[in-house]
Amino acid sequence: KAGVTQTPRYLIKTRGQQVTLSCSPISGHRSVSWYQQTPGQGLQFLFEYFSETQRNKGNFPGRFSGRQFSNSRSEMNVSTLELGDSALYLCASKKFVGGTNEKLFFGSGTQLSVL
Amino acid sequence: QQQVKQSPQSLIVQKGGISIINCAYENTAFDYFPWYQQFPGKGPALLIAIRPDVSEKKEGRFTISFNKSAKQFSLHIMDSQPGDSATYFCAASRGNNAGNMLTFGGGTRLMVKP
């Protein structure tokens, strides 16, 4: 069974550009969430999608957005990139929304560097 | 505002020893407390999790101890092995409506020396 797949693995962008990251959840998983991981701030929740609807959003500026498609695949977009956006962006999926006993599976992430 | 505080930041343990990592939380609405293990270049992987209605949960060499009144929980790794060398994160979330919205501790980098 394939795990959570994130593409690309690495990205280098310059300030002011925008970027789109992609996530394919485990087959059958309908809930997808995104996290940002940095050495300074650690792991921080960005947003969560279920059935193409955003259910929760973390404390990030509006430059960070996402969406989910009917096949549960998800994308996140960061516009007007800033140096501080350099981070590992992790996608996670689980079978159902809610039911916190459900196991959350993380992908290996997309390492974004903003120059 | 850091709602889950984790200590120590780094830990060195001899092979066969016990590794202990502690976390404290502030939000009494939290009702699910997982621990994640992360190796370099990989995403976090769930190790073990506990709900506040029990004080201890054990899975193999990994044990969570939970103290609801103190708002603290800890991970014990018995018979630590070099393969356990990784970064460990505690986390917390609340209620079914929180979905996957986990609040993570700052992480502990564990090194197990052979």
PDB file of C-alpha atoms in Angstrom:
ATOM      1  CA  LYS A   1       0.000   0.000   0.000  1.00  0.00           C
ATOM      2  CA  ALA A   2       1.540   3.297  -1.083  1.00  0.00           C
ATOM      3  CA  GLY A   3       2.058   5.958   1.554  1.00  0.00           C
ATOM      4  CA  VAL A   4       1.357   9.666   1.380  1.00  0.00           C
ATOM      5  CA  THR A   5       3.120  11.033  -1.679  1.00  0.00           C
ATOM      6  CA  GLN A   6       4.336  14.613  -1.852  1.00  0.00           C
ATOM      7  CA  THR A   7       5.786  16.316  -4.888  1.00  0.00           C
ATOM      8  CA  PRO A   8       8.173  17.845  -5.542  1.00  0.00           C
ATOM      9  CA  ARG A   9      10.660  16.716  -2.909  1.00  0.00           C
ATOM     10  CA  TYR A  10      12.711  19.893  -3.132  1.00  0.00           C
ATOM     11  CA  LEU A  11      11.933  23.380  -4.395  1.00  0.00           C
ATOM     12  CA  ILE A  12      13.985  26.535  -4.669  1.00  0.00           C
ATOM     13  CA  LYS A  13      12.172  29.808  -5.226  1.00  0.00           C
ATOM     14  CA  THR A  14      12.964  33.483  -4.903  1.00  0.00           C
ATOM     15  CA  ARG A  15      11.192  36.089  -2.818  1.00  0.00           C
ATOM     16  CA  GLY A  16       7.945  37.321  -4.312  1.00  0.00           C
ATOM     17  CA  GLN A  17       7.285  34.205  -6.342  1.00  0.00           C
ATOM     18  CA  GLN A  18       4.475  31.774  -5.682  1.00  0.00           C
ATOM     19  CA  VAL A  19       4.646  28.021  -5.250  1.00  0.00           C
ATOM     20  CA  THR A  20       2.264  25.070  -5.414  1.00  0.00           C
ATOM     21  CA  LEU A  21       2.900  21.844  -3.539  1.00  0.00           C
ATOM     22  CA  SER A  22       1.070  18.605  -4.209  1.00  0.00           C
ATOM     23  CA  CYS A  23      -0.055  15.770  -1.969  1.00  0.00           C
ATOM     24  CA  SER A  24      -1.612  12.409  -2.821  1.00  0.00           C
ATOM     25  CA  PRO A  25      -3.083  10.743   0.273  1.00  0.00           C
ATOM     26  CA  ILE A  26      -3.127   7.046   0.961  1.00  0.00           C
ATOM     27  CA  SER A  27      -5.768   5.330  -1.137  1.00  0.00           C
ATOM     28  CA  GLY A  28      -9.097   5.473   0.660  1.00  0.00           C
ATOM     29  CA  HIS A  29      -8.091   8.356   2.908  1.00  0.00           C
ATOM     30  CA  ARG A  30     -10.384  11.339   2.553  1.00  0.00           C
ATOM     31  CA  SER A  31      -8.913  13.712   5.106  1.00  0.00           C
ATOM     32  CA  VAL A  32      -5.761  15.670   4.269  1.00  0.00           C
ATOM     33  CA  SER A  33      -3.933  18.150   6.459  1.00  0.00           C
ATOM     34  CA  TRP A  34      -0.827  20.256   5.971  1.00  0.00           C
ATOM     35  CA  TYR A  35       1.894  21.204   8.439  1.00  0.00           C
ATOM     36  CA  GLN A  36       4.891  23.506   8.269  1.00  0.00           C
ATOM     37  CA  GLN A  37       8.106  22.372   9.968  1.00  0.00           C
ATOM     38  CA  THR A  38      10.936  24.797  10.712  1.00  0.00           C
ATOM     39  CA  PRO A  39      13.857  24.593  13.157  1.00  0.00           C
ATOM     40  CA  GLY A  40      12.636  27.697  14.972  1.00  0.00           C
ATOM     41  CA  GLN A  41       8.867  27.177  15.146  1.00  0.00           C
ATOM     42  CA  GLY A  42       8.730  23.389  14.981  1.00  0.00           C
ATOM     43  CA  LEU A  43       5.652  21.689  13.535  1.00  0.00           C
ATOM     44  CA  GLN A  44       2.705  23.982  12.974  1.00  0.00           C
ATOM     45  CA  PHE A  45      -0.736  23.144  11.603  1.00  0.00           C
ATOM     46  CA  LEU A  46      -1.653  24.930   8.388  1.00  0.00           C
ATOM     47  CA  PHE A  47      -5.057  23.572   7.340  1.00  0.00           C
ATOM     48  CA  GLU A  48      -7.184  20.482   6.930  1.00  0.00           C
ATOM     49  CA  TYR A  49      -9.470  19.358   4.141  1.00  0.00           C
ATOM     50  CA  PHE A  50     -12.182  16.758   3.959  1.00  0.00           C
ATOM     51  CA  SER A  51     -14.456  16.161   0.980  1.00  0.00           C
ATOM     52  CA  GLU A  52     -13.029  19.209  -0.796  1.00  0.00           C
ATOM     53  CA  THR A  53     -13.951  21.482   2.139  1.00  0.00           C
ATOM     54  CA  GLN A  54     -11.544  23.237   4.471  1.00  0.00           C
ATOM     55  CA  ARG A  55     -12.476  22.215   8.002  1.00  0.00           C
ATOM     56  CA  ASN A  56      -9.776  23.867  10.071  1.00  0.00           C
ATOM     57  CA  LYS A  57      -7.153  26.524   9.494  1.00  0.00           C
ATOM     58  CA  GLY A  58      -4.075  27.348  11.531  1.00  0.00           C
ATOM     59  CA  ASN A  59      -2.685  30.756  12.350  1.00  0.00           C
ATOM     60  CA  PHE A  60      -1.015  31.557   9.028  1.00  0.00           C
ATOM     61  CA  PRO A  61      -1.463  34.588   6.755  1.00  0.00           C
ATOM     62  CA  GLY A  62      -3.793  34.514   3.776  1.00  0.00           C
ATOM     63  CA  ARG A  63      -0.808  33.972   1.469  1.00  0.00           C
ATOM     64  CA  PHE A  64      -1.107  30.318   2.443  1.00  0.00           C
ATOM     65  CA  SER A  65      -4.018  28.565   0.796  1.00  0.00           C
ATOM     66  CA  GLY A  66      -5.012  25.090  -0.185  1.00  0.00           C
ATOM     67  CA  ARG A  67      -7.589  22.995  -1.889  1.00  0.00           C
ATOM     68  CA  GLN A  68      -8.692  19.400  -2.204  1.00  0.00           C
ATOM     69  CA  PHE A  69      -9.923  17.667  -5.303  1.00  0.00           C
ATOM     70  CA  SER A  70     -12.680  15.093  -5.678  1.00  0.00           C
ATOM     71  CA  ASN A  71     -10.088  12.282  -5.681  1.00  0.00           C
ATOM     72  CA  SER A  72      -8.840  13.544  -2.263  1.00  0.00           C
ATOM     73  CA  ARG A  73      -5.565  14.810  -3.689  1.00  0.00           C
ATOM     74  CA  SER A  74      -4.609  18.162  -2.251  1.00  0.00           C
ATOM     75  CA  GLU A  75      -2.514  21.149  -3.170  1.00  0.00           C
ATOM     76  CA  MET A  76      -1.261  24.030  -1.123  1.00  0.00           C
ATOM     77  CA  ASN A  77      -0.204  27.356  -2.519  1.00  0.00           C
ATOM     78  CA  VAL A  78       1.990  30.055  -1.056  1.00  0.00           C
ATOM     79  CA  SER A  79       1.918  33.401  -2.807  1.00  0.00           C
ATOM     80  CA  THR A  80       4.371  36.283  -2.546  1.00  0.00           C
ATOM     81  CA  LEU A  81       7.033  34.111  -0.945  1.00  0.00           C
ATOM     82  CA  GLU A  82       9.082  35.460   1.943  1.00  0.00           C
ATOM     83  CA  LEU A  83      12.426  34.229   3.271  1.00  0.00           C
ATOM     84  CA  GLY A  84      10.644  32.988   6.389  1.00  0.00           C
ATOM     85  CA  ASP A  85       8.547  30.614   4.313  1.00  0.00           C
ATOM     86  CA  SER A  86      11.577  28.359   3.902  1.00  0.00           C
ATOM     87  CA  ALA A  87      10.505  25.148   5.573  1.00  0.00           C
ATOM     88  CA  LEU A  88       9.614  21.512   5.223  1.00  0.00           C
ATOM     89  CA  TYR A  89       5.948  21.284   4.274  1.00  0.00           C
ATOM     90  CA  LEU A  90       4.341  18.061   5.397  1.00  0.00           C
ATOM     91  CA  CYS A  91       1.103  16.555   4.221  1.00  0.00           C
ATOM     92  CA  ALA A  92      -0.773  14.008   6.314  1.00  0.00           C
ATOM     93  CA  SER A  93      -3.814  11.880   5.619  1.00  0.00           C
ATOM     94  CA  LYS A  94      -6.242   9.731   7.506  1.00  0.00           C
ATOM     95  CA  LYS A  95      -9.308   7.743   6.640  1.00  0.00           C
ATOM     96  CA  PHE A  96     -12.056   9.791   8.272  1.00  0.00           C
ATOM     97  CA  VAL A  97     -12.364  13.260   9.654  1.00  0.00           C
ATOM     98  CA  GLY A  98     -12.847  13.441  13.395  1.00  0.00           C
ATOM     99  CA  GLY A  99     -12.453  10.316  15.484  1.00  0.00           C
ATOM    100  CA  THR A 100      -9.097  11.275  16.867  1.00  0.00           C
ATOM    101  CA  ASN A 101      -8.140   7.667  17.376  1.00  0.00           C
ATOM    102  CA  GLU A 102      -7.641   7.438  13.643  1.00  0.00           C
ATOM    103  CA  LYS A 103      -3.987   7.122  12.761  1.00  0.00           C
ATOM    104  CA  LEU A 104      -2.512  10.094  10.928  1.00  0.00           C
ATOM    105  CA  PHE A 105       0.052   9.225   8.228  1.00  0.00           C
ATOM    106  CA  PHE A 106       2.629  11.801   7.138  1.00  0.00           C
ATOM    107  CA  GLY A 107       4.428  12.078   3.838  1.00  0.00           C
ATOM    108  CA  SER A 108       8.152  12.819   3.621  1.00  0.00           C
ATOM    109  CA  GLY A 109       7.477  16.455   2.840  1.00  0.00           C
ATOM    110  CA  THR A 110       8.511  19.092   0.341  1.00  0.00           C
ATOM    111  CA  GLN A 111      11.593  21.083   1.345  1.00  0.00           C
ATOM    112  CA  LEU A 112      11.057  24.662   0.178  1.00  0.00           C
ATOM    113  CA  SER A 113      13.953  27.095   0.108  1.00  0.00           C
ATOM    114  CA  VAL A 114      13.241  30.763  -0.549  1.00  0.00           C
ATOM    115  CA  LEU A 115      16.236  32.821  -1.685  1.00  0.00           C
TER     116      LEU A 115
ATOM    117  CA  GLN B   1       1.810  30.858  22.465  1.00  0.00           C
ATOM    118  CA  GLN B   2       3.312  27.421  22.960  1.00  0.00           C
ATOM    119  CA  GLN B   3       0.553  25.190  24.245  1.00  0.00           C
ATOM    120  CA  VAL B   4       2.671  22.039  24.491  1.00  0.00           C
ATOM    121  CA  LYS B   5       6.107  22.306  26.059  1.00  0.00           C
ATOM    122  CA  GLN B   6       8.583  19.467  25.571  1.00  0.00           C
ATOM    123  CA  SER B   7      11.828  18.674  27.365  1.00  0.00           C
ATOM    124  CA  PRO B   8      14.663  18.009  27.038  1.00  0.00           C
ATOM    125  CA  GLN B   9      15.604  19.390  23.633  1.00  0.00           C
ATOM    126  CA  SER B  10      18.263  16.727  23.264  1.00  0.00           C
ATOM    127  CA  LEU B  11      19.055  13.487  25.041  1.00  0.00           C
ATOM    128  CA  ILE B  12      21.957  11.050  24.939  1.00  0.00           C
ATOM    129  CA  VAL B  13      21.384   7.568  26.316  1.00  0.00           C
ATOM    130  CA  GLN B  14      23.526   4.457  26.354  1.00  0.00           C
ATOM    131  CA  LYS B  15      22.295   1.352  24.580  1.00  0.00           C
ATOM    132  CA  GLY B  16      20.028  -0.592  26.885  1.00  0.00           C
ATOM    133  CA  GLY B  17      19.162   2.443  28.986  1.00  0.00           C
ATOM    134  CA  ILE B  18      15.827   4.189  29.505  1.00  0.00           C
ATOM    135  CA  SER B  19      15.005   7.316  27.526  1.00  0.00           C
ATOM    136  CA  ILE B  20      12.496   9.671  29.126  1.00  0.00           C
ATOM    137  CA  ILE B  21      10.919  12.644  27.365  1.00  0.00           C
ATOM    138  CA  ASN B  22       8.448  14.928  29.091  1.00  0.00           C
ATOM    139  CA  CYS B  23       5.646  17.161  27.859  1.00  0.00           C
ATOM    140  CA  ALA B  24       3.337  19.618  29.561  1.00  0.00           C
ATOM    141  CA  TYR B  25       0.200  21.137  28.116  1.00  0.00           C
ATOM    142  CA  GLU B  26      -1.938  24.132  28.976  1.00  0.00           C
ATOM    143  CA  ASN B  27      -5.257  23.564  27.243  1.00  0.00           C
ATOM    144  CA  THR B  28      -7.460  21.341  29.417  1.00  0.00           C
ATOM    145  CA  ALA B  29      -9.681  20.693  26.406  1.00  0.00           C
ATOM    146  CA  PHE B  30      -6.982  18.502  24.857  1.00  0.00           C
ATOM    147  CA  ASP B  31      -8.102  14.883  24.922  1.00  0.00           C
ATOM    148  CA  TYR B  32      -5.744  13.016  22.634  1.00  0.00           C
ATOM    149  CA  PHE B  33      -1.990  12.828  23.169  1.00  0.00           C
ATOM    150  CA  PRO B  34       0.157  11.095  20.521  1.00  0.00           C
ATOM    151  CA  TRP B  35       3.890  10.715  20.261  1.00  0.00           C
ATOM    152  CA  TYR B  36       5.620  10.844  16.881  1.00  0.00           C
ATOM    153  CA  GLN B  37       9.054   9.661  15.798  1.00  0.00           C
ATOM    154  CA  GLN B  38      10.857  11.364  12.943  1.00  0.00           C
ATOM    155  CA  PHE B  39      13.993  10.213  11.156  1.00  0.00           C
ATOM    156  CA  PRO B  40      16.031  12.597   8.973  1.00  0.00           C
ATOM    157  CA  GLY B  41      14.451  13.075   5.570  1.00  0.00           C
ATOM    158  CA  LYS B  42      11.179  11.473   6.632  1.00  0.00           C
ATOM    159  CA  GLY B  43       7.880  12.690   7.941  1.00  0.00           C
ATOM    160  CA  PRO B  44       6.789  11.991  11.524  1.00  0.00           C
ATOM    161  CA  ALA B  45       5.376   8.537  12.219  1.00  0.00           C
ATOM    162  CA  LEU B  46       2.931   7.769  15.015  1.00  0.00           C
ATOM    163  CA  LEU B  47       4.528   5.730  17.808  1.00  0.00           C
ATOM    164  CA  ILE B  48       1.898   5.529  20.501  1.00  0.00           C
ATOM    165  CA  ALA B  49      -1.020   7.608  21.724  1.00  0.00           C
ATOM    166  CA  ILE B  50      -3.114   7.964  24.879  1.00  0.00           C
ATOM    167  CA  ARG B  51      -6.442   9.409  25.938  1.00  0.00           C
ATOM    168  CA  PRO B  52      -6.803  11.091  29.376  1.00  0.00           C
ATOM    169  CA  ASP B  53      -9.051   8.380  30.773  1.00  0.00           C
ATOM    170  CA  VAL B  54      -6.021   6.132  31.360  1.00  0.00           C
ATOM    171  CA  SER B  55      -2.788   6.891  33.237  1.00  0.00           C
ATOM    172  CA  GLU B  56      -0.473   4.623  31.313  1.00  0.00           C
ATOM    173  CA  LYS B  57      -0.261   2.859  27.970  1.00  0.00           C
ATOM    174  CA  LYS B  58       2.422   0.432  26.895  1.00  0.00           C
ATOM    175  CA  GLU B  59       3.301  -0.834  23.429  1.00  0.00           C
ATOM    176  CA  GLY B  60       6.424  -2.945  23.277  1.00  0.00           C
ATOM    177  CA  ARG B  61       9.365  -0.905  24.581  1.00  0.00           C
ATOM    178  CA  PHE B  62       7.366   2.349  24.466  1.00  0.00           C
ATOM    179  CA  THR B  63       5.234   3.567  27.395  1.00  0.00           C
ATOM    180  CA  ILE B  64       3.221   6.754  27.822  1.00  0.00           C
ATOM    181  CA  SER B  65       2.585   7.947  31.365  1.00  0.00           C
ATOM    182  CA  PHE B  66      -0.185  10.501  31.744  1.00  0.00           C
ATOM    183  CA  ASN B  67      -0.891  12.799  34.720  1.00  0.00           C
ATOM    184  CA  LYS B  68      -4.138  14.658  34.093  1.00  0.00           C
ATOM    185  CA  SER B  69      -4.026  16.777  37.259  1.00  0.00           C
ATOM    186  CA  ALA B  70      -0.508  17.990  36.486  1.00  0.00           C
ATOM    187  CA  LYS B  71      -1.283  18.336  32.775  1.00  0.00           C
ATOM    188  CA  GLN B  72       1.836  16.359  31.949  1.00  0.00           C
ATOM    189  CA  PHE B  73       2.649  13.270  29.965  1.00  0.00           C
ATOM    190  CA  SER B  74       5.852  11.475  29.192  1.00  0.00           C
ATOM    191  CA  LEU B  75       7.343   8.893  26.861  1.00  0.00           C
ATOM    192  CA  HIS B  76       9.561   6.152  28.232  1.00  0.00           C
ATOM    193  CA  ILE B  77      11.667   4.083  25.855  1.00  0.00           C
ATOM    194  CA  MET B  78      12.908   0.967  27.598  1.00  0.00           C
ATOM    195  CA  ASP B  79      16.047  -0.886  26.483  1.00  0.00           C
ATOM    196  CA  SER B  80      16.920   1.976  24.133  1.00  0.00           C
ATOM    197  CA  GLN B  81      18.636   0.925  20.908  1.00  0.00           C
ATOM    198  CA  PRO B  82      20.801   2.847  18.397  1.00  0.00           C
ATOM    199  CA  GLY B  83      17.941   2.448  15.911  1.00  0.00           C
ATOM    200  CA  ASP B  84      15.793   4.564  18.236  1.00  0.00           C
ATOM    201  CA  SER B  85      18.013   7.569  17.501  1.00  0.00           C
ATOM    202  CA  ALA B  86      15.572  10.082  16.032  1.00  0.00           C
ATOM    203  CA  THR B  87      13.615  13.197  16.900  1.00  0.00           C
ATOM    204  CA  TYR B  88      10.543  12.634  19.043  1.00  0.00           C
ATOM    205  CA  PHE B  89       7.537  14.927  19.180  1.00  0.00           C
ATOM    206  CA  CYS B  90       4.687  14.933  21.625  1.00  0.00           C
ATOM    207  CA  ALA B  91       1.411  16.391  20.427  1.00  0.00           C
ATOM    208  CA  ALA B  92      -2.118  17.083  21.561  1.00  0.00           C
ATOM    209  CA  SER B  93      -5.484  17.654  19.984  1.00  0.00           C
ATOM    210  CA  ARG B  94      -9.016  18.151  21.183  1.00  0.00           C
ATOM    211  CA  GLY B  95     -12.331  16.662  20.294  1.00  0.00           C
ATOM    212  CA  ASN B  96     -13.615  15.108  17.138  1.00  0.00           C
ATOM    213  CA  ASN B  97     -14.138  18.474  15.505  1.00  0.00           C
ATOM    214  CA  ALA B  98     -10.428  19.206  15.720  1.00  0.00           C
ATOM    215  CA  GLY B  99      -9.816  16.546  13.103  1.00  0.00           C
ATOM    216  CA  ASN B 100      -6.139  16.411  12.375  1.00  0.00           C
ATOM    217  CA  MET B 101      -5.295  19.707  14.060  1.00  0.00           C
ATOM    218  CA  LEU B 102      -2.399  18.624  16.242  1.00  0.00           C
ATOM    219  CA  THR B 103      -0.431  20.984  18.461  1.00  0.00           C
ATOM    220  CA  PHE B 104       3.141  19.727  18.648  1.00  0.00           C
ATOM    221  CA  GLY B 105       5.842  20.104  21.255  1.00  0.00           C
ATOM    222  CA  GLY B 106       9.214  21.442  20.181  1.00  0.00           C
ATOM    223  CA  GLY B 107      10.824  18.025  19.736  1.00  0.00           C
ATOM    224  CA  THR B 108      13.576  16.023  21.437  1.00  0.00           C
ATOM    225  CA  ARG B 109      16.586  14.796  19.523  1.00  0.00           C
ATOM    226  CA  LEU B 110      17.501  11.403  20.972  1.00  0.00           C
ATOM    227  CA  MET B 111      20.874   9.771  20.410  1.00  0.00           C
ATOM    228  CA  VAL B 112      21.415   6.237  21.659  1.00  0.00           C
ATOM    229  CA  LYS B 113      25.089   5.387  21.904  1.00  0.00           C
ATOM    230  CA  PRO B 114      26.149   1.784  21.140  1.00  0.00           C
TER     231      PRO B 114
END
